[in-house]
mmCIF file of C-alpha atoms in Angstrom:
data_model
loop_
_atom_site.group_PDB
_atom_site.id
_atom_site.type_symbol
_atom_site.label_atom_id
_atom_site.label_comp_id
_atom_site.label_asym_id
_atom_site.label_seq_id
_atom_site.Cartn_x
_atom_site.Cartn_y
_atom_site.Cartn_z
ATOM 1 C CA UNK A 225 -68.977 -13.847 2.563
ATOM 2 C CA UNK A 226 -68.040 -10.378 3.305
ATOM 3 C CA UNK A 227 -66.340 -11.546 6.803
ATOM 4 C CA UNK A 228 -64.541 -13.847 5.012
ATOM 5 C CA UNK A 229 -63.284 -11.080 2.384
ATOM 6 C CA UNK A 230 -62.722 -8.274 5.518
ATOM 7 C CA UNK A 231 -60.396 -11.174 7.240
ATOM 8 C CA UNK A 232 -58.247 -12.042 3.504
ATOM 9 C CA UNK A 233 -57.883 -8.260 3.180
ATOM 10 C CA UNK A 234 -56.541 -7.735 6.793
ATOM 11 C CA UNK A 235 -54.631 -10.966 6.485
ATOM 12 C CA UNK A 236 -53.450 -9.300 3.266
ATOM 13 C CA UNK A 237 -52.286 -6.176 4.811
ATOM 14 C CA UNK A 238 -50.351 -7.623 7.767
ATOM 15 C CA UNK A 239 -48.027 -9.543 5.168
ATOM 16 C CA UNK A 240 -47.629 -6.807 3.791
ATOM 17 C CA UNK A 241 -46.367 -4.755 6.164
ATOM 18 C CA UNK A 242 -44.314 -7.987 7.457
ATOM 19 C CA UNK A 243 -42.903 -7.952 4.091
ATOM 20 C CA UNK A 244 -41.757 -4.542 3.886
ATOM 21 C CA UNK A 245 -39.712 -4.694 7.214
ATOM 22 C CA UNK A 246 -37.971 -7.660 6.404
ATOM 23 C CA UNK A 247 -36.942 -5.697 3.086
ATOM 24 C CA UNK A 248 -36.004 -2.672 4.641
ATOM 25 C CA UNK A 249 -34.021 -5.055 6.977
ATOM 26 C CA UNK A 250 -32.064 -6.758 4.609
ATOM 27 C CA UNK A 251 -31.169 -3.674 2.558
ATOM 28 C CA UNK A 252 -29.895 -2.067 6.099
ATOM 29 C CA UNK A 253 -28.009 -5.151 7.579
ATOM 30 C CA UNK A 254 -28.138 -7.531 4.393
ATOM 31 C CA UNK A 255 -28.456 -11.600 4.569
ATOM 32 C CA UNK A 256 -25.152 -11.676 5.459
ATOM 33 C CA UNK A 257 -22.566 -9.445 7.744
ATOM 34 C CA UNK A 258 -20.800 -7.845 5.031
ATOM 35 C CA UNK A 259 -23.386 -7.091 2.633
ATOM 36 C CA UNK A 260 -25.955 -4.805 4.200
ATOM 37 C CA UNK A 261 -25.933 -0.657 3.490
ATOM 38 C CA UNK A 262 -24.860 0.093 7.324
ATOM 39 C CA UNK A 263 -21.564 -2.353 6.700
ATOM 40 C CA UNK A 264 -20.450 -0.525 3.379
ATOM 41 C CA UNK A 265 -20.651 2.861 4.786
ATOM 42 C CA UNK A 266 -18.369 2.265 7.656
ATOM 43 C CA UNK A 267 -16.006 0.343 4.740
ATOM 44 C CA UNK A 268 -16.173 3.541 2.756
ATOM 45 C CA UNK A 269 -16.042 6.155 5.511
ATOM 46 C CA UNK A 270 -12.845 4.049 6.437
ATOM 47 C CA UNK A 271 -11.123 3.851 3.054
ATOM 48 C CA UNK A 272 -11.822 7.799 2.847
ATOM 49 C CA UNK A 273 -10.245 8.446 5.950
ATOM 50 C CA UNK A 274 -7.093 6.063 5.431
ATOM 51 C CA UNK A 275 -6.668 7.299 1.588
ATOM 52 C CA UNK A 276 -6.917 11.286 3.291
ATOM 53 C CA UNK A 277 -4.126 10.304 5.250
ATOM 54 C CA UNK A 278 -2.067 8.981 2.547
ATOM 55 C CA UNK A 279 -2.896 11.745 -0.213
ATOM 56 C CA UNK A 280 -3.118 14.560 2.189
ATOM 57 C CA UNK A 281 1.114 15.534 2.121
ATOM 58 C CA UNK A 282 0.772 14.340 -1.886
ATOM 59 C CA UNK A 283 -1.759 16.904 -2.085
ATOM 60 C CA UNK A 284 -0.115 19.642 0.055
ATOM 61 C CA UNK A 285 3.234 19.062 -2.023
ATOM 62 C CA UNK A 286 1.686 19.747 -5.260
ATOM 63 C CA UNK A 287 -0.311 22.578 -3.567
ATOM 64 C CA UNK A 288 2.603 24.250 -2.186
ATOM 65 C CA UNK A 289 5.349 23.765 -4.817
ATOM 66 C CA UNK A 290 3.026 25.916 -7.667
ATOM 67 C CA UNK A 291 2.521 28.805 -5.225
ATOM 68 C CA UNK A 292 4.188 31.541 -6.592
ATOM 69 C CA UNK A 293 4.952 34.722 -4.589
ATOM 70 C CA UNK A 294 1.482 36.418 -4.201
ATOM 71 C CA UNK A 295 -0.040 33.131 -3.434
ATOM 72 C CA UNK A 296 2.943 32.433 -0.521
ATOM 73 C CA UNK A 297 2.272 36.076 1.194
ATOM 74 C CA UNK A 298 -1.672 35.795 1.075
ATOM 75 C CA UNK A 299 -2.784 34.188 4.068
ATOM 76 C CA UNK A 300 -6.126 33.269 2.790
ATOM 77 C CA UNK A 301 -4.622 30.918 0.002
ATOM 78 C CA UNK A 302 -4.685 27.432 1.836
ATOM 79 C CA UNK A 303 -4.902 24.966 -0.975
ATOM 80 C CA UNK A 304 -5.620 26.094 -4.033
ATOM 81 C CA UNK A 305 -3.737 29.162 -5.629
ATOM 82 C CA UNK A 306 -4.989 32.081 -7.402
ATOM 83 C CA UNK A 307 -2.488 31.429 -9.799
ATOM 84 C CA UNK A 308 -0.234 28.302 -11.103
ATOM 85 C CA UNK A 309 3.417 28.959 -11.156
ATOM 86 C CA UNK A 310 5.924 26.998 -12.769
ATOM 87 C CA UNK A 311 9.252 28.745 -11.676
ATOM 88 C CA UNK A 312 9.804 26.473 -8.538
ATOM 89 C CA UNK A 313 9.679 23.348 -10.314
ATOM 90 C CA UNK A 314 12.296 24.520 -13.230
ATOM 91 C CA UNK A 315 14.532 25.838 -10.183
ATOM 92 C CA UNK A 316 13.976 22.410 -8.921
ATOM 93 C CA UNK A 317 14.275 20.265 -12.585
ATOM 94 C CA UNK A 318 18.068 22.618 -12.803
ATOM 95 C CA UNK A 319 19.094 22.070 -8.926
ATOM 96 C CA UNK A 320 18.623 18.117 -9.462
ATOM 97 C CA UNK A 321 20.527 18.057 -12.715
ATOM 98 C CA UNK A 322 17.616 15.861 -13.167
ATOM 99 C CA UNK A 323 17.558 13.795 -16.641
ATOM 100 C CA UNK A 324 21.214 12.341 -15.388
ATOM 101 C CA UNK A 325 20.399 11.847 -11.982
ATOM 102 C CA UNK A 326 17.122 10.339 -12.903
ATOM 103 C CA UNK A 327 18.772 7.947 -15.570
ATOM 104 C CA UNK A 328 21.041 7.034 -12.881
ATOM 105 C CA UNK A 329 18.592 6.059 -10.371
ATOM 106 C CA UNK A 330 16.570 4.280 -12.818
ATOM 107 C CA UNK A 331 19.517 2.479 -14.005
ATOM 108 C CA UNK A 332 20.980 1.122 -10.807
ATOM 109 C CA UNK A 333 16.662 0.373 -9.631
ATOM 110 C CA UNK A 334 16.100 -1.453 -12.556
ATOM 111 C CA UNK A 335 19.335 -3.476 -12.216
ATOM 112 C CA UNK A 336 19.139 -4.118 -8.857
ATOM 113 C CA UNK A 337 15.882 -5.481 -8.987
ATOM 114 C CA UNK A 338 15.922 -7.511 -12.282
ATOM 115 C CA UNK A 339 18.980 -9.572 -10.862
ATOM 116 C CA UNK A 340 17.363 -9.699 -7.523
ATOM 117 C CA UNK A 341 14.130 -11.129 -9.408
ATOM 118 C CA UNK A 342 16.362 -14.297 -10.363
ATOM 119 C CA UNK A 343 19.636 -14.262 -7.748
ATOM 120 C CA UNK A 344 16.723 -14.428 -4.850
ATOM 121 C CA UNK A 345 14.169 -16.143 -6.053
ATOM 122 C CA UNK A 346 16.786 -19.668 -6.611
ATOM 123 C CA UNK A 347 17.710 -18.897 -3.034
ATOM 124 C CA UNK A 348 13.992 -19.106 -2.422
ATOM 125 C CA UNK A 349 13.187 -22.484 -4.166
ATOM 126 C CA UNK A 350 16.563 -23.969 -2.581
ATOM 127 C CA UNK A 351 15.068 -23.036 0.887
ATOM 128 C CA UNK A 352 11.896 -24.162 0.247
ATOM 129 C CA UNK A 353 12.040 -27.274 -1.898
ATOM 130 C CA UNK A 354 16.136 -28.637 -1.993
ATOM 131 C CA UNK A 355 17.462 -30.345 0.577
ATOM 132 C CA UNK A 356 21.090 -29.903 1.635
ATOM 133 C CA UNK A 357 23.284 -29.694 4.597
ATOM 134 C CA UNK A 358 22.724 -27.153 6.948
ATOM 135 C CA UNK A 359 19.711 -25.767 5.638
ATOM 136 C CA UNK A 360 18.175 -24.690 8.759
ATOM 137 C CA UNK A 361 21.323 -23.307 9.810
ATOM 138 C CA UNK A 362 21.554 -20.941 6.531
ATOM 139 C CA UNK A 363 18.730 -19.852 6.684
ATOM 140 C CA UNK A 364 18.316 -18.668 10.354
ATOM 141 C CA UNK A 365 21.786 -16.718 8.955
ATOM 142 C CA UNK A 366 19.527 -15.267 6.562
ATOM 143 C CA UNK A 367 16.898 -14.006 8.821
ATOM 144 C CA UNK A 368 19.985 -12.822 11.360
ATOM 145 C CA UNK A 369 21.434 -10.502 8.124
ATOM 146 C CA UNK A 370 17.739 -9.495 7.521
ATOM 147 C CA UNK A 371 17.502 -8.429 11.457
ATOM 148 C CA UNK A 372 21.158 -6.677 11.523
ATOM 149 C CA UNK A 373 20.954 -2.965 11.102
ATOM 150 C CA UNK A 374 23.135 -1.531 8.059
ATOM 151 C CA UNK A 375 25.231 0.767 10.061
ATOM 152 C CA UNK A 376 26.400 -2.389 12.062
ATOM 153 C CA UNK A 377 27.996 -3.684 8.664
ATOM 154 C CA UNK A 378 28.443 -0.535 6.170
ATOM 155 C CA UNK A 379 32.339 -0.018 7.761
ATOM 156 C CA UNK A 380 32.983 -3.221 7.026
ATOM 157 C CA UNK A 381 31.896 -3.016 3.631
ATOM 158 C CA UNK A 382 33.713 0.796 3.155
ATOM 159 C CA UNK A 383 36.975 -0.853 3.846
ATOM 160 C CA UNK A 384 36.509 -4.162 2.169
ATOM 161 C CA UNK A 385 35.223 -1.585 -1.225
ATOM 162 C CA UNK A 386 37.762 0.466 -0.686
ATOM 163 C CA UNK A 387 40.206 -2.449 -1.102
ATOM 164 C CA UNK A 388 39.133 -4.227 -4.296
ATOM 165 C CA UNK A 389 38.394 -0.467 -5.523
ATOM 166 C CA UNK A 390 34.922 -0.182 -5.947
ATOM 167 C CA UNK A 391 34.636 2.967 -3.821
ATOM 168 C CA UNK A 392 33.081 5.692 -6.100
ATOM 169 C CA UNK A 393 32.081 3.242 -8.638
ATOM 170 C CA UNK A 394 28.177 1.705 -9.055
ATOM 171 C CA UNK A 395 29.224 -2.108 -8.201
ATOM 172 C CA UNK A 396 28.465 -1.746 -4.452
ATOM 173 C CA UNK A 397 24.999 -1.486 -5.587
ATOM 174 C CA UNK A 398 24.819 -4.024 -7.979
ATOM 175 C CA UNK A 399 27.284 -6.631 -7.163
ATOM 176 C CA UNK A 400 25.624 -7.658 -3.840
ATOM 177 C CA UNK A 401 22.712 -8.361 -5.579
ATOM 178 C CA UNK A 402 24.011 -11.540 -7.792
ATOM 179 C CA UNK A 403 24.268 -13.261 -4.460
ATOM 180 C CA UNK A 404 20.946 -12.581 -3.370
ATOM 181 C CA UNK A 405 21.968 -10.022 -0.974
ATOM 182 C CA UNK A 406 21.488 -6.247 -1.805
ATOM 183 C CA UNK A 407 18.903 -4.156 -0.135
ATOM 184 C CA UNK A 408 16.614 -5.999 1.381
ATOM 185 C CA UNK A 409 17.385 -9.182 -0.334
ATOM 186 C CA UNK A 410 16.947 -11.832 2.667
ATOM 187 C CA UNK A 411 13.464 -10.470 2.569
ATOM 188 C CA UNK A 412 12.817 -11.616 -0.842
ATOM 189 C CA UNK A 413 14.054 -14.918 -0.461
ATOM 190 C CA UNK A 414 11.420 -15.466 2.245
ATOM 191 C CA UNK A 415 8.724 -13.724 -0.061
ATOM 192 C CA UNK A 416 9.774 -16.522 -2.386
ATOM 193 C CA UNK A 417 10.677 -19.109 -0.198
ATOM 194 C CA UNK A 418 6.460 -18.453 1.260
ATOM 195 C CA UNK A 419 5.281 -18.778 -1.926
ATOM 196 C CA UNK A 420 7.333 -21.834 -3.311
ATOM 197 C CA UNK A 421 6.876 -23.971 -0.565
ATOM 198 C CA UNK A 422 2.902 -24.171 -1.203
ATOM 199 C CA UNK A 423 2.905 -24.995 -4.574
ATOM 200 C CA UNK A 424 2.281 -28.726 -5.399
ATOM 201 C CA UNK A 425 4.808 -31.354 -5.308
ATOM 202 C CA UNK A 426 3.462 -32.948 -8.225
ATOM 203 C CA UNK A 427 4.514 -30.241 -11.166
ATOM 204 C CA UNK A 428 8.732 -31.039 -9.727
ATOM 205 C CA UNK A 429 7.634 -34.964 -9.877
ATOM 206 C CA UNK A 430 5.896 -34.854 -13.251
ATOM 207 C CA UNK A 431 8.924 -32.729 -14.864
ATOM 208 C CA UNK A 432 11.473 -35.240 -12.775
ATOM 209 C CA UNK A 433 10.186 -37.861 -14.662
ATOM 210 C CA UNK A 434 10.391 -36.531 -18.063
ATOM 211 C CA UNK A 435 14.232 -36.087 -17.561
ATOM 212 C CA UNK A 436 14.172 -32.815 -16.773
ATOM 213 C CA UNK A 437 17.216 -31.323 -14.066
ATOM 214 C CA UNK A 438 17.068 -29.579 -10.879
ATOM 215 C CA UNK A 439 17.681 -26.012 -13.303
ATOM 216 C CA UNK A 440 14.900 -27.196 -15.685
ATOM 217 C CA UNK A 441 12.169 -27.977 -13.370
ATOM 218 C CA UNK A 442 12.825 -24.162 -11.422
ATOM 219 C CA UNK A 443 13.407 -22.256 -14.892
ATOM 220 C CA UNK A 444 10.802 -23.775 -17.007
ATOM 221 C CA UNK A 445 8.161 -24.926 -14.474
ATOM 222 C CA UNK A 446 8.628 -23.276 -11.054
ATOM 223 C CA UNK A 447 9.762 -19.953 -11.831
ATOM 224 C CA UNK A 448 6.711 -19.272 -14.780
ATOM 225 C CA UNK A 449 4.270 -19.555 -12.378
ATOM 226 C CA UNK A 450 5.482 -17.592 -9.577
ATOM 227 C CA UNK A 451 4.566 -14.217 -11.043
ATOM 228 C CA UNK A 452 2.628 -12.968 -8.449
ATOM 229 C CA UNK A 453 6.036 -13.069 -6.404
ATOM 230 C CA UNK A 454 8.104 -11.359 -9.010
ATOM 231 C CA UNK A 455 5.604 -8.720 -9.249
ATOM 232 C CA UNK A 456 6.077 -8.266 -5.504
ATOM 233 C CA UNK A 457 9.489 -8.446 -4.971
ATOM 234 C CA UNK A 458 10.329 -6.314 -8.220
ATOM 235 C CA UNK A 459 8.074 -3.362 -6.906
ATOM 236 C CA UNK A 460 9.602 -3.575 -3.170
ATOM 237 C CA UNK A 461 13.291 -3.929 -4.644
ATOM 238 C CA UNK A 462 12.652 -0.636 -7.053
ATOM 239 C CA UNK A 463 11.027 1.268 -4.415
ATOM 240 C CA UNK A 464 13.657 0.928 -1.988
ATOM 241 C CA UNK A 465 16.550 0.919 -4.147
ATOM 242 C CA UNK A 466 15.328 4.189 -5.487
ATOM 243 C CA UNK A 467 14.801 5.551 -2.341
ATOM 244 C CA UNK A 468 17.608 4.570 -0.807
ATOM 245 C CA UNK A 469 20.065 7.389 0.268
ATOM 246 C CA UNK A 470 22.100 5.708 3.201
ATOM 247 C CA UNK A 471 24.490 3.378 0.611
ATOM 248 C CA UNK A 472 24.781 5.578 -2.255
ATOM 249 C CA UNK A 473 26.191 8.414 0.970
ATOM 250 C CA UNK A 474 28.802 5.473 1.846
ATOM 251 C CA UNK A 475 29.855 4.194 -1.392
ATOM 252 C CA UNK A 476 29.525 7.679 -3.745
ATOM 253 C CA UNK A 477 32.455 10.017 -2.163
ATOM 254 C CA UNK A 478 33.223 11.883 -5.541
ATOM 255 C CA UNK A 479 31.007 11.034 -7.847
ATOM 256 C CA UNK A 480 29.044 13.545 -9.971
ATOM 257 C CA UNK A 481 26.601 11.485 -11.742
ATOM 258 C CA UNK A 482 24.800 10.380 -8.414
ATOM 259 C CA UNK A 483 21.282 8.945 -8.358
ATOM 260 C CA UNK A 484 18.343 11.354 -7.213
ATOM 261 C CA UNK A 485 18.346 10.420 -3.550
ATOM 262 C CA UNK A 486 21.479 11.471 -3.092
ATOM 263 C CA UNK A 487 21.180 14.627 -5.070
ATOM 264 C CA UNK A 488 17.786 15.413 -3.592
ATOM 265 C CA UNK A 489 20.212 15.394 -0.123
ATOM 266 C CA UNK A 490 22.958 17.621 -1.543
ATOM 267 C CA UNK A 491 20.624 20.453 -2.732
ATOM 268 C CA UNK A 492 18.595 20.471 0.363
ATOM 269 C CA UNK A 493 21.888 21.204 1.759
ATOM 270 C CA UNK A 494 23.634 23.268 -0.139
ATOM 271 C CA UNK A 495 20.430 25.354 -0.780
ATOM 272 C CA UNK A 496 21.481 29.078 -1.113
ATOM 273 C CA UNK A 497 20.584 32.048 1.192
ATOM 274 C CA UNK A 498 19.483 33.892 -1.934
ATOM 275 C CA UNK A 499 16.206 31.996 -2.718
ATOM 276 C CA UNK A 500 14.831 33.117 0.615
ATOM 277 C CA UNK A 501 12.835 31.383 3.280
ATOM 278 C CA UNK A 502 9.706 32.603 1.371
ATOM 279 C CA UNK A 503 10.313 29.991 -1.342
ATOM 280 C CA UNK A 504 12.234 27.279 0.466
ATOM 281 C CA UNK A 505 9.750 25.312 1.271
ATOM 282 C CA UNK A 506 7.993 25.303 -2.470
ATOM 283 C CA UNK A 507 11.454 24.480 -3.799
ATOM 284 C CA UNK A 508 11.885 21.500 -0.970
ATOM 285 C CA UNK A 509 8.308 20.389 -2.128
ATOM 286 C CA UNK A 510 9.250 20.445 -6.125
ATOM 287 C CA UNK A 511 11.986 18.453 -5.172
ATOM 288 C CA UNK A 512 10.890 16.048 -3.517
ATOM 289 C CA UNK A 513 7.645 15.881 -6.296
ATOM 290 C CA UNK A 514 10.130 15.179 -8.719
ATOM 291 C CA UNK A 515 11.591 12.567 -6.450
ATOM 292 C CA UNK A 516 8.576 10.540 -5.782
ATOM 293 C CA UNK A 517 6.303 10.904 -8.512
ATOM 294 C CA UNK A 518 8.331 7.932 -11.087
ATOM 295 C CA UNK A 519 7.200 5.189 -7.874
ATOM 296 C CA UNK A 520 4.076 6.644 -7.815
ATOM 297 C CA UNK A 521 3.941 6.258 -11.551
ATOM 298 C CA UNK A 522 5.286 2.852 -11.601
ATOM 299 C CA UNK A 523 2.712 1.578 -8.675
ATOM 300 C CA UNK A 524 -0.409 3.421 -10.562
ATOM 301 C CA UNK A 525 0.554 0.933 -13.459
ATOM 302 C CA UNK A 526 1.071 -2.052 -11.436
ATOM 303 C CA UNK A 527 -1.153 -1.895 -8.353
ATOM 304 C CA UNK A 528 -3.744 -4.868 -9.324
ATOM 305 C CA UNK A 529 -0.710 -7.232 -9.918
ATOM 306 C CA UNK A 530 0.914 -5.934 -6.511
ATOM 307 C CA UNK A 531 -1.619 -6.684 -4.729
ATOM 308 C CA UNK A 532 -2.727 -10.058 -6.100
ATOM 309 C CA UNK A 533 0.888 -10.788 -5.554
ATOM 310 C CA UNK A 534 0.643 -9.532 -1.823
ATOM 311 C CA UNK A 535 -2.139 -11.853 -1.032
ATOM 312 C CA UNK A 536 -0.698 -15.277 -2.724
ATOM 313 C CA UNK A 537 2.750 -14.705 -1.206
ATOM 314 C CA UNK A 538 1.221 -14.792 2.072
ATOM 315 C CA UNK A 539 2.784 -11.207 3.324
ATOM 316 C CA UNK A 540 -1.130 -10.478 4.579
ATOM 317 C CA UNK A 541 -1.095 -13.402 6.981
#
């Protein structure tokens, strides 16, 4: 009887043991690839590393641009100064003229990419679900003007402006983008035409047969459901149209009221001997804080929607 007890409690042991190793296995490695402890540290250590290299100059730009002079001169301050000063960015707020040339970049961004939401995403649905002659043809002329650099065409367009009298006026900007053109805008008809042409055929034949037009079924049935593209093209069209100096340069001779690209530009320029080279770089980096930080702002707000829309428009693929 006592053999038979020694043997259960050896027995006993052994599975024991056998069961803590597979345990400490499975927490290491995990049942499957992606769900062990080893496989979420390299994910983290990754993200880290790729989100260091993306704050980092956001970082040093805030760091730099509330240095004031004792802070510049000490060679020990790195990152974090002794002492916040707010002098650059008021300099900075002035040089801008920034409440007007903010309200005129938000303007002409908001514009731009609420008619581009609509003008490009027909062009979109026609390309994906019409048929009609040509198509093939238009549209490889739609990837060839997505594949054209702008300086090939911006003379053209000066002259053909300057003509019709839109030189020095906003409508070089905005008129473009009825058409579906604009910045970027053969890039959103493909980030709609991706999307549409995945959805089900059923929801056009089930409004068809209710009696309901070609500008019914897109309005009230296709266009509803294709938020995740809206939210995508939106963002990319207000990003870049807010960022986007090269145009405005062309089109905006004499204007005064230009938006913040542009203005950002002229006082980079026209930046006077008299602030020194001490503080040229903390005014550069106010500047260009005040510049970036409404995107930023915007994304912050909007980034689970952006990137659900990145992933059903099929950009990731």
């Amino acid at each position: 009887m006592e053999k038979v007890i020694e043997v259960l409690r050896r027995q006993h042991m052994r599975s024991g043991l056998y069961g803590l190793g597979e345990r400490i296995r499975i927490l290491l490695f995990g049942r499957e690839a992606d769900k062990g402890l080893i496989f979420r540290l390299f994910i983290y250590i990754v993200l880290i590393e790729t989100a260091y290299l993306y704050l980092n100059p956001i970082f040093y730009m805030i760091s730099t641009m509330v240095k004031g002079l004792s802070d510049l001169l000490d060679p020990t301050v790195n990152w974090i100064p002794k002492t916040i000063y707010w002098g650059h960015l008021k300099e900075a707020w002035t040089s801008l003229n920034y409440p007007v040339s903010f309200g005129v970049s938000a303007s002409l961004s908001l514009a731009a990419s609420l008619i581009q939401l609509i003008a490009c995403a027909m062009a979109g649905y026609a390309f994906a679900r019409l048929k009609f002659p040509f198509k093939k043809f238009w549209f490889a002329c739609l990837i060839f003007t997505f594949i054209i650099p702008p300086q090939v065409t911006v003379l053209p367009l000066i002259l053909m402006y300057r003509e019709v009298g839109w030189v020095d006026t906003y409508f070089p900007m905005i008129i473009p983008t009825l058409f579906g053109h604009g910045l970027k805008g053969a890039l959103y008809v493909i980030i709609y035409r991706q999307f549409f042409s995945v959805l089900p055929k059923e929801l056009e034949e089930a409004a068809k047969i209710d009696g309901a037009s070609i500008y019914r079924v897109f309005f009230k049935v296709m266009l509803p459901i294709a938020t995740p593209a809206i939210v995508v093209v939106f963002l990319f069209s207000f990003v870049w149209n807010w960022n986007d100096s090269y145009f405005p340069m062309m089109f905006l001779f004499k204007m005064q009221d230009v938006p913040l690209s542009i203005a950002l530009a002229k006082a980079a320029t026209a930046a006077s001997t008299e602030e020194g080279k001490i503080f040229a770089q903390s005014l550069e980096m106010a500047r260009s804080f005040l510049s970036v930080m409404p995107p930023l702002v915007l994304y912050m707000f909007t980034q689970r929607w952006f990137v659900e829309g990145v992933e059903r428009t099929g950009l990731v693929e």
